[in-house]
PDB file of C-alpha atoms and ligand atoms in Angstrom:
ATOM      1  CA  MET A 212      -3.537  48.582 -49.600  1.00 81.00           C
ATOM      2  CA  PRO A 213      -3.527  45.944 -46.837  1.00 86.00           C
ATOM      3  CA  ASN A 214      -6.813  44.509 -45.556  1.00 90.00           C
ATOM      4  CA  LYS A 215      -7.989  46.412 -42.522  1.00 96.00           C
ATOM      5  CA  GLU A 216     -10.353  45.771 -39.630  1.00 98.00           C
ATOM      6  CA  ALA A 217     -12.895  47.938 -37.900  1.00 98.00           C
ATOM      7  CA  LEU A 218     -14.642  47.821 -34.544  1.00 98.00           C
ATOM      8  CA  LEU A 219     -18.293  48.894 -34.707  1.00 98.00           C
ATOM      9  CA  ILE A 220     -19.644  50.041 -31.344  1.00 98.00           C
ATOM     10  CA  ILE A 221     -23.403  50.021 -31.948  1.00 98.00           C
ATOM     11  CA  ASP A 222     -25.948  52.124 -30.033  1.00 98.00           C
ATOM     12  CA  TYR A 223     -24.107  52.211 -26.717  1.00 98.00           C
ATOM     13  CA  THR A 224     -26.027  55.256 -25.475  1.00 98.00           C
ATOM     14  CA  ASN A 225     -27.710  56.275 -22.219  1.00 98.00           C
ATOM     15  CA  ASP A 226     -31.200  55.532 -23.546  1.00 98.00           C
ATOM     16  CA  PHE A 227     -30.246  51.920 -24.296  1.00 98.00           C
ATOM     17  CA  VAL A 228     -27.828  51.289 -21.422  1.00 98.00           C
ATOM     18  CA  ALA A 229     -28.302  53.563 -18.390  1.00 98.00           C
ATOM     19  CA  ASP A 230     -30.685  52.591 -15.566  1.00 98.00           C
ATOM     20  CA  ASN A 231     -32.911  55.553 -16.411  1.00 98.00           C
ATOM     21  CA  GLY A 232     -32.593  55.317 -20.202  1.00 98.00           C
ATOM     22  CA  SER A 233     -35.927  55.394 -22.034  1.00 98.00           C
ATOM     23  CA  LEU A 234     -35.426  52.072 -23.856  1.00 97.00           C
ATOM     24  CA  THR A 235     -32.830  50.512 -21.613  1.00 98.00           C
ATOM     25  CA  LEU A 236     -31.489  46.982 -21.540  1.00 97.00           C
ATOM     26  CA  GLY A 237     -30.114  47.773 -18.081  1.00 97.00           C
ATOM     27  CA  LYS A 238     -27.585  45.587 -16.288  1.00 97.00           C
ATOM     28  CA  PRO A 239     -26.635  43.205 -19.147  1.00 97.00           C
ATOM     29  CA  ALA A 240     -25.777  46.222 -21.310  1.00 98.00           C
ATOM     30  CA  GLN A 241     -23.890  47.972 -18.500  1.00 98.00           C
ATOM     31  CA  ALA A 242     -21.839  44.801 -18.000  1.00 98.00           C
ATOM     32  CA  CYS A 243     -20.342  45.296 -21.497  1.00 98.00           C
ATOM     33  CA  GLU A 244     -18.767  48.680 -20.717  1.00 98.00           C
ATOM     34  CA  ALA A 245     -15.276  47.563 -19.654  1.00 98.00           C
ATOM     35  CA  GLU A 246     -14.941  45.071 -22.521  1.00 98.00           C
ATOM     36  CA  ILE A 247     -16.032  47.690 -25.065  1.00 98.00           C
ATOM     37  CA  ILE A 248     -13.457  50.199 -23.777  1.00 98.00           C
ATOM     38  CA  GLU A 249     -10.759  47.535 -23.791  1.00 98.00           C
ATOM     39  CA  LEU A 250     -11.529  46.643 -27.405  1.00 98.00           C
ATOM     40  CA  ALA A 251     -11.646  50.315 -28.415  1.00 98.00           C
ATOM     41  CA  ASP A 252      -8.220  50.862 -26.853  1.00 98.00           C
ATOM     42  CA  ALA A 253      -6.793  47.763 -28.533  1.00 98.00           C
ATOM     43  CA  PHE A 254      -8.151  48.670 -31.970  1.00 98.00           C
ATOM     44  CA  PHE A 255      -6.995  52.266 -31.660  1.00 98.00           C
ATOM     45  CA  ALA A 256      -3.516  51.214 -30.562  1.00 98.00           C
ATOM     46  CA  ALA A 257      -3.278  48.796 -33.503  1.00 97.00           C
ATOM     47  CA  ASP A 258      -4.118  51.557 -36.017  1.00 96.00           C
ATOM     48  CA  LYS A 259      -7.506  49.944 -36.789  1.00 98.00           C
ATOM     49  CA  PHE A 260     -10.794  51.814 -37.144  1.00 98.00           C
ATOM     50  CA  VAL A 261     -13.252  52.462 -34.323  1.00 98.00           C
ATOM     51  CA  ILE A 262     -16.695  53.477 -35.595  1.00 98.00           C
ATOM     52  CA  LEU A 263     -19.733  54.344 -33.487  1.00 98.00           C
ATOM     53  CA  PRO A 264     -22.980  53.917 -35.469  1.00 98.00           C
ATOM     54  CA  THR A 265     -25.636  55.559 -33.311  1.00 98.00           C
ATOM     55  CA  ASP A 266     -29.404  55.547 -33.646  1.00 98.00           C
ATOM     56  CA  VAL A 267     -30.940  59.009 -34.076  1.00 98.00           C
ATOM     57  CA  HIS A 268     -34.575  60.091 -34.086  1.00 97.00           C
ATOM     58  CA  ARG A 269     -36.625  63.230 -34.501  1.00 95.00           C
ATOM     59  CA  LYS A 270     -39.200  63.952 -31.823  1.00 93.00           C
ATOM     60  CA  GLY A 271     -42.539  62.301 -32.656  1.00 89.00           C
ATOM     61  CA  ASP A 272     -41.499  61.573 -36.265  1.00 94.00           C
ATOM     62  CA  PRO A 273     -44.804  60.396 -37.848  1.00 94.00           C
ATOM     63  CA  TYR A 274     -42.962  58.738 -40.743  1.00 95.00           C
ATOM     64  CA  HIS A 275     -40.568  56.583 -38.755  1.00 96.00           C
ATOM     65  CA  PRO A 276     -41.690  52.959 -38.187  1.00 94.00           C
ATOM     66  CA  GLU A 277     -40.175  52.865 -34.679  1.00 95.00           C
ATOM     67  CA  THR A 278     -42.401  55.712 -33.452  1.00 93.00           C
ATOM     68  CA  LYS A 279     -45.325  53.305 -33.054  1.00 93.00           C
ATOM     69  CA  MET A 280     -43.249  50.522 -31.504  1.00 94.00           C
ATOM     70  CA  TYR A 281     -41.025  52.085 -28.872  1.00 95.00           C
ATOM     71  CA  PRO A 282     -40.975  54.927 -26.384  1.00 95.00           C
ATOM     72  CA  PRO A 283     -39.110  58.008 -27.681  1.00 96.00           C
ATOM     73  CA  HIS A 284     -35.346  57.364 -27.595  1.00 97.00           C
ATOM     74  CA  ASN A 285     -32.037  58.637 -28.945  1.00 97.00           C
ATOM     75  CA  GLN A 286     -33.364  62.021 -30.005  1.00 97.00           C
ATOM     76  CA  ARG A 287     -30.625  64.300 -31.266  1.00 97.00           C
ATOM     77  CA  ASN A 288     -28.964  66.591 -28.710  1.00 97.00           C
ATOM     78  CA  THR A 289     -30.477  64.828 -25.707  1.00 98.00           C
ATOM     79  CA  TRP A 290     -28.806  63.103 -22.757  1.00 98.00           C
ATOM     80  CA  GLY A 291     -30.349  59.831 -23.943  1.00 98.00           C
ATOM     81  CA  ARG A 292     -28.315  59.876 -27.149  1.00 98.00           C
ATOM     82  CA  GLU A 293     -25.006  60.562 -25.408  1.00 98.00           C
ATOM     83  CA  LEU A 294     -22.612  57.626 -25.228  1.00 98.00           C
ATOM     84  CA  PHE A 295     -22.870  55.696 -21.968  1.00 98.00           C
ATOM     85  CA  GLY A 296     -20.345  55.833 -19.135  1.00 98.00           C
ATOM     86  CA  ASN A 297     -16.664  55.708 -19.960  1.00 98.00           C
ATOM     87  CA  LEU A 298     -17.340  55.334 -23.658  1.00 98.00           C
ATOM     88  CA  LYS A 299     -18.347  58.996 -23.727  1.00 98.00           C
ATOM     89  CA  ASN A 300     -14.943  59.969 -22.303  1.00 98.00           C
ATOM     90  CA  TRP A 301     -13.167  57.547 -24.605  1.00 98.00           C
ATOM     91  CA  TYR A 302     -14.831  59.053 -27.664  1.00 98.00           C
ATOM     92  CA  GLU A 303     -14.163  62.645 -26.543  1.00 98.00           C
ATOM     93  CA  ALA A 304     -10.482  61.802 -26.118  1.00 98.00           C
ATOM     94  CA  HIS A 305     -10.159  60.122 -29.534  1.00 98.00           C
ATOM     95  CA  LYS A 306     -12.673  61.800 -31.839  1.00 97.00           C
ATOM     96  CA  GLU A 307     -10.135  64.068 -33.564  1.00 98.00           C
ATOM     97  CA  ASN A 308      -8.337  61.022 -34.922  1.00 98.00           C
ATOM     98  CA  ASP A 309      -9.086  59.976 -38.519  1.00 97.00           C
ATOM     99  CA  ASN A 310      -9.511  56.351 -37.442  1.00 98.00           C
ATOM    100  CA  VAL A 311     -12.377  57.134 -35.073  1.00 98.00           C
ATOM    101  CA  TRP A 312     -15.815  58.421 -35.950  1.00 98.00           C
ATOM    102  CA  MET A 313     -19.382  58.490 -34.690  1.00 98.00           C
ATOM    103  CA  MET A 314     -22.123  58.237 -37.318  1.00 98.00           C
ATOM    104  CA  ASP A 315     -25.883  58.652 -37.439  1.00 98.00           C
ATOM    105  CA  LYS A 316     -28.121  55.774 -38.393  1.00 98.00           C
ATOM    106  CA  THR A 317     -31.913  55.790 -38.465  1.00 98.00           C
ATOM    107  CA  ARG A 318     -32.580  52.080 -38.940  1.00 98.00           C
ATOM    108  CA  TYR A 319     -31.438  48.939 -37.126  1.00 98.00           C
ATOM    109  CA  SER A 320     -28.699  48.167 -39.646  1.00 98.00           C
ATOM    110  CA  SER A 321     -25.684  50.492 -39.588  1.00 98.00           C
ATOM    111  CA  PHE A 322     -25.579  50.164 -43.388  1.00 98.00           C
ATOM    112  CA  VAL A 323     -29.128  51.246 -44.226  1.00 98.00           C
ATOM    113  CA  GLY A 324     -29.296  54.873 -45.396  1.00 98.00           C
ATOM    114  CA  THR A 325     -25.664  55.583 -44.390  1.00 98.00           C
ATOM    115  CA  ASP A 326     -22.292  55.921 -46.136  1.00 98.00           C
ATOM    116  CA  LEU A 327     -20.709  53.206 -43.970  1.00 98.00           C
ATOM    117  CA  ASP A 328     -20.119  50.707 -46.791  1.00 98.00           C
ATOM    118  CA  LEU A 329     -18.509  53.423 -48.918  1.00 98.00           C
ATOM    119  CA  ARG A 330     -16.193  54.540 -46.145  1.00 98.00           C
ATOM    120  CA  LEU A 331     -15.182  50.964 -45.296  1.00 98.00           C
ATOM    121  CA  ARG A 332     -14.448  50.217 -48.965  1.00 98.00           C
ATOM    122  CA  GLU A 333     -12.309  53.365 -49.281  1.00 97.00           C
ATOM    123  CA  ARG A 334     -10.211  52.091 -46.413  1.00 97.00           C
ATOM    124  CA  ASN A 335     -10.074  48.480 -47.624  1.00 97.00           C
ATOM    125  CA  VAL A 336     -11.779  47.199 -44.479  1.00 98.00           C
ATOM    126  CA  LYS A 337     -12.771  43.552 -44.930  1.00 97.00           C
ATOM    127  CA  THR A 338     -13.459  42.418 -41.379  1.00 98.00           C
ATOM    128  CA  LEU A 339     -15.931  43.952 -38.933  1.00 98.00           C
ATOM    129  CA  HIS A 340     -15.951  43.358 -35.181  1.00 98.00           C
ATOM    130  CA  LEU A 341     -19.381  44.070 -33.709  1.00 98.00           C
ATOM    131  CA  VAL A 342     -20.106  45.138 -30.145  1.00 98.00           C
ATOM    132  CA  GLY A 343     -22.899  47.089 -28.450  1.00 98.00           C
ATOM    133  CA  VAL A 344     -26.662  46.660 -28.240  1.00 98.00           C
ATOM    134  CA  SER A 345     -29.063  45.084 -28.840  1.00 97.00           C
ATOM    135  CA  THR A 346     -27.555  41.822 -30.046  1.00 98.00           C
ATOM    136  CA  ASP A 347     -30.828  40.614 -31.572  1.00 97.00           C
ATOM    137  CA  ILE A 348     -31.843  43.938 -33.141  1.00 97.00           C
ATOM    138  CA  CYS A 349     -29.250  46.487 -34.285  1.00 98.00           C
ATOM    139  CA  VAL A 350     -26.226  44.207 -33.969  1.00 98.00           C
ATOM    140  CA  LEU A 351     -27.998  41.379 -35.806  1.00 98.00           C
ATOM    141  CA  HIS A 352     -29.348  43.619 -38.574  1.00 98.00           C
ATOM    142  CA  THR A 353     -25.888  45.128 -39.035  1.00 98.00           C
ATOM    143  CA  ALA A 354     -24.401  41.626 -39.199  1.00 98.00           C
ATOM    144  CA  ILE A 355     -26.940  40.608 -41.850  1.00 98.00           C
ATOM    145  CA  SER A 356     -26.107  43.659 -43.988  1.00 98.00           C
ATOM    146  CA  ALA A 357     -22.387  43.002 -43.548  1.00 98.00           C
ATOM    147  CA  TYR A 358     -22.879  39.390 -44.610  1.00 98.00           C
ATOM    148  CA  ASN A 359     -24.790  40.455 -47.725  1.00 98.00           C
ATOM    149  CA  LEU A 360     -22.071  42.961 -48.611  1.00 98.00           C
ATOM    150  CA  GLY A 361     -19.302  40.379 -48.245  1.00 98.00           C
ATOM    151  CA  TYR A 362     -17.619  41.426 -44.997  1.00 98.00           C
ATOM    152  CA  ASN A 363     -16.203  38.983 -42.464  1.00 98.00           C
ATOM    153  CA  VAL A 364     -18.159  39.364 -39.236  1.00 98.00           C
ATOM    154  CA  MET A 365     -16.938  38.797 -35.698  1.00 98.00           C
ATOM    155  CA  VAL A 366     -19.037  39.388 -32.603  1.00 98.00           C
ATOM    156  CA  HIS A 367     -17.522  39.784 -29.151  1.00 98.00           C
ATOM    157  CA  GLN A 368     -19.850  37.931 -26.829  1.00 98.00           C
ATOM    158  CA  LYS A 369     -18.859  39.788 -23.645  1.00 98.00           C
ATOM    159  CA  ALA A 370     -19.466  43.126 -25.346  1.00 98.00           C
ATOM    160  CA  VAL A 371     -22.992  42.609 -26.700  1.00 98.00           C
ATOM    161  CA  ALA A 372     -26.297  42.420 -24.821  1.00 98.00           C
ATOM    162  CA  SER A 373     -30.005  41.864 -25.446  1.00 97.00           C
ATOM    163  CA  PHE A 374     -33.290  42.582 -23.695  1.00 94.00           C
ATOM    164  CA  ALA A 375     -33.726  38.852 -22.957  1.00 95.00           C
ATOM    165  CA  GLU A 376     -31.379  35.879 -22.612  1.00 95.00           C
ATOM    166  CA  ALA A 377     -33.306  33.877 -25.237  1.00 97.00           C
ATOM    167  CA  SER A 378     -32.884  36.694 -27.751  1.00 97.00           C
ATOM    168  CA  GLN A 379     -29.167  36.841 -27.033  1.00 97.00           C
ATOM    169  CA  GLU A 380     -28.790  33.135 -27.661  1.00 97.00           C
ATOM    170  CA  PHE A 381     -30.885  33.201 -30.837  1.00 98.00           C
ATOM    171  CA  ALA A 382     -28.966  36.145 -32.296  1.00 98.00           C
ATOM    172  CA  LEU A 383     -25.507  34.721 -31.601  1.00 98.00           C
ATOM    173  CA  ASN A 384     -26.527  31.342 -33.034  1.00 98.00           C
ATOM    174  CA  HIS A 385     -27.985  32.978 -36.117  1.00 98.00           C
ATOM    175  CA  ILE A 386     -24.826  35.023 -36.695  1.00 98.00           C
ATOM    176  CA  LYS A 387     -22.698  31.909 -36.270  1.00 98.00           C
ATOM    177  CA  PHE A 388     -24.693  29.332 -38.211  1.00 98.00           C
ATOM    178  CA  ALA A 389     -26.567  31.403 -40.833  1.00 98.00           C
ATOM    179  CA  LEU A 390     -24.118  34.246 -41.462  1.00 98.00           C
ATOM    180  CA  GLY A 391     -20.851  32.386 -40.960  1.00 98.00           C
ATOM    181  CA  GLY A 392     -19.782  34.894 -38.334  1.00 98.00           C
ATOM    182  CA  ARG A 393     -17.318  34.168 -35.577  1.00 98.00           C
ATOM    183  CA  ILE A 394     -18.370  34.547 -31.955  1.00 98.00           C
ATOM    184  CA  ILE A 395     -15.429  35.540 -29.786  1.00 98.00           C
ATOM    185  CA  GLU A 396     -15.927  34.477 -26.163  1.00 94.00           C
TER     186      GLU A 396
HETATM  187 ZN1   ZN B 487     -34.415  53.726 -32.663  1.00 86.38          ZN
END
């Protein structure tokens, strides 16, 4: 089986991206929308995988570490957990295809407590392209897991965003210099 590639669109939901999202990054995240759609189209057209790992929470979950740290966000079956903007339409139009799937995650890393590694291995995916939010939290933690599991990591700079510019810079530098990832400008 030939080596394959996958695009991971991480946490691009209303709560993290929309102006009135409960844990929003706002404008920097919204500025990624067109680039994310363009990449999704390109990957889909090239018969590559497009995967949407998406944070999910239960209301007031007393056992989840994030409950104490953040306002409630990305609760299942709420507007806040719906994909933001055109990505919602893109996913609706492509979700019946075997190469496209949305998946739950409950921690920052897309690999923790999920079957992502298993599904990537089944498909002989060796290289992951990361986009979405937040660069210094869920994207970074996913990149660290991917590094530890032996994947090649590429991050598309115009399609990732953080809460603060300093965090963005730190995360991209860390991915480049400590994880051997490639930053695509
Ligand atoms: Zn969360």
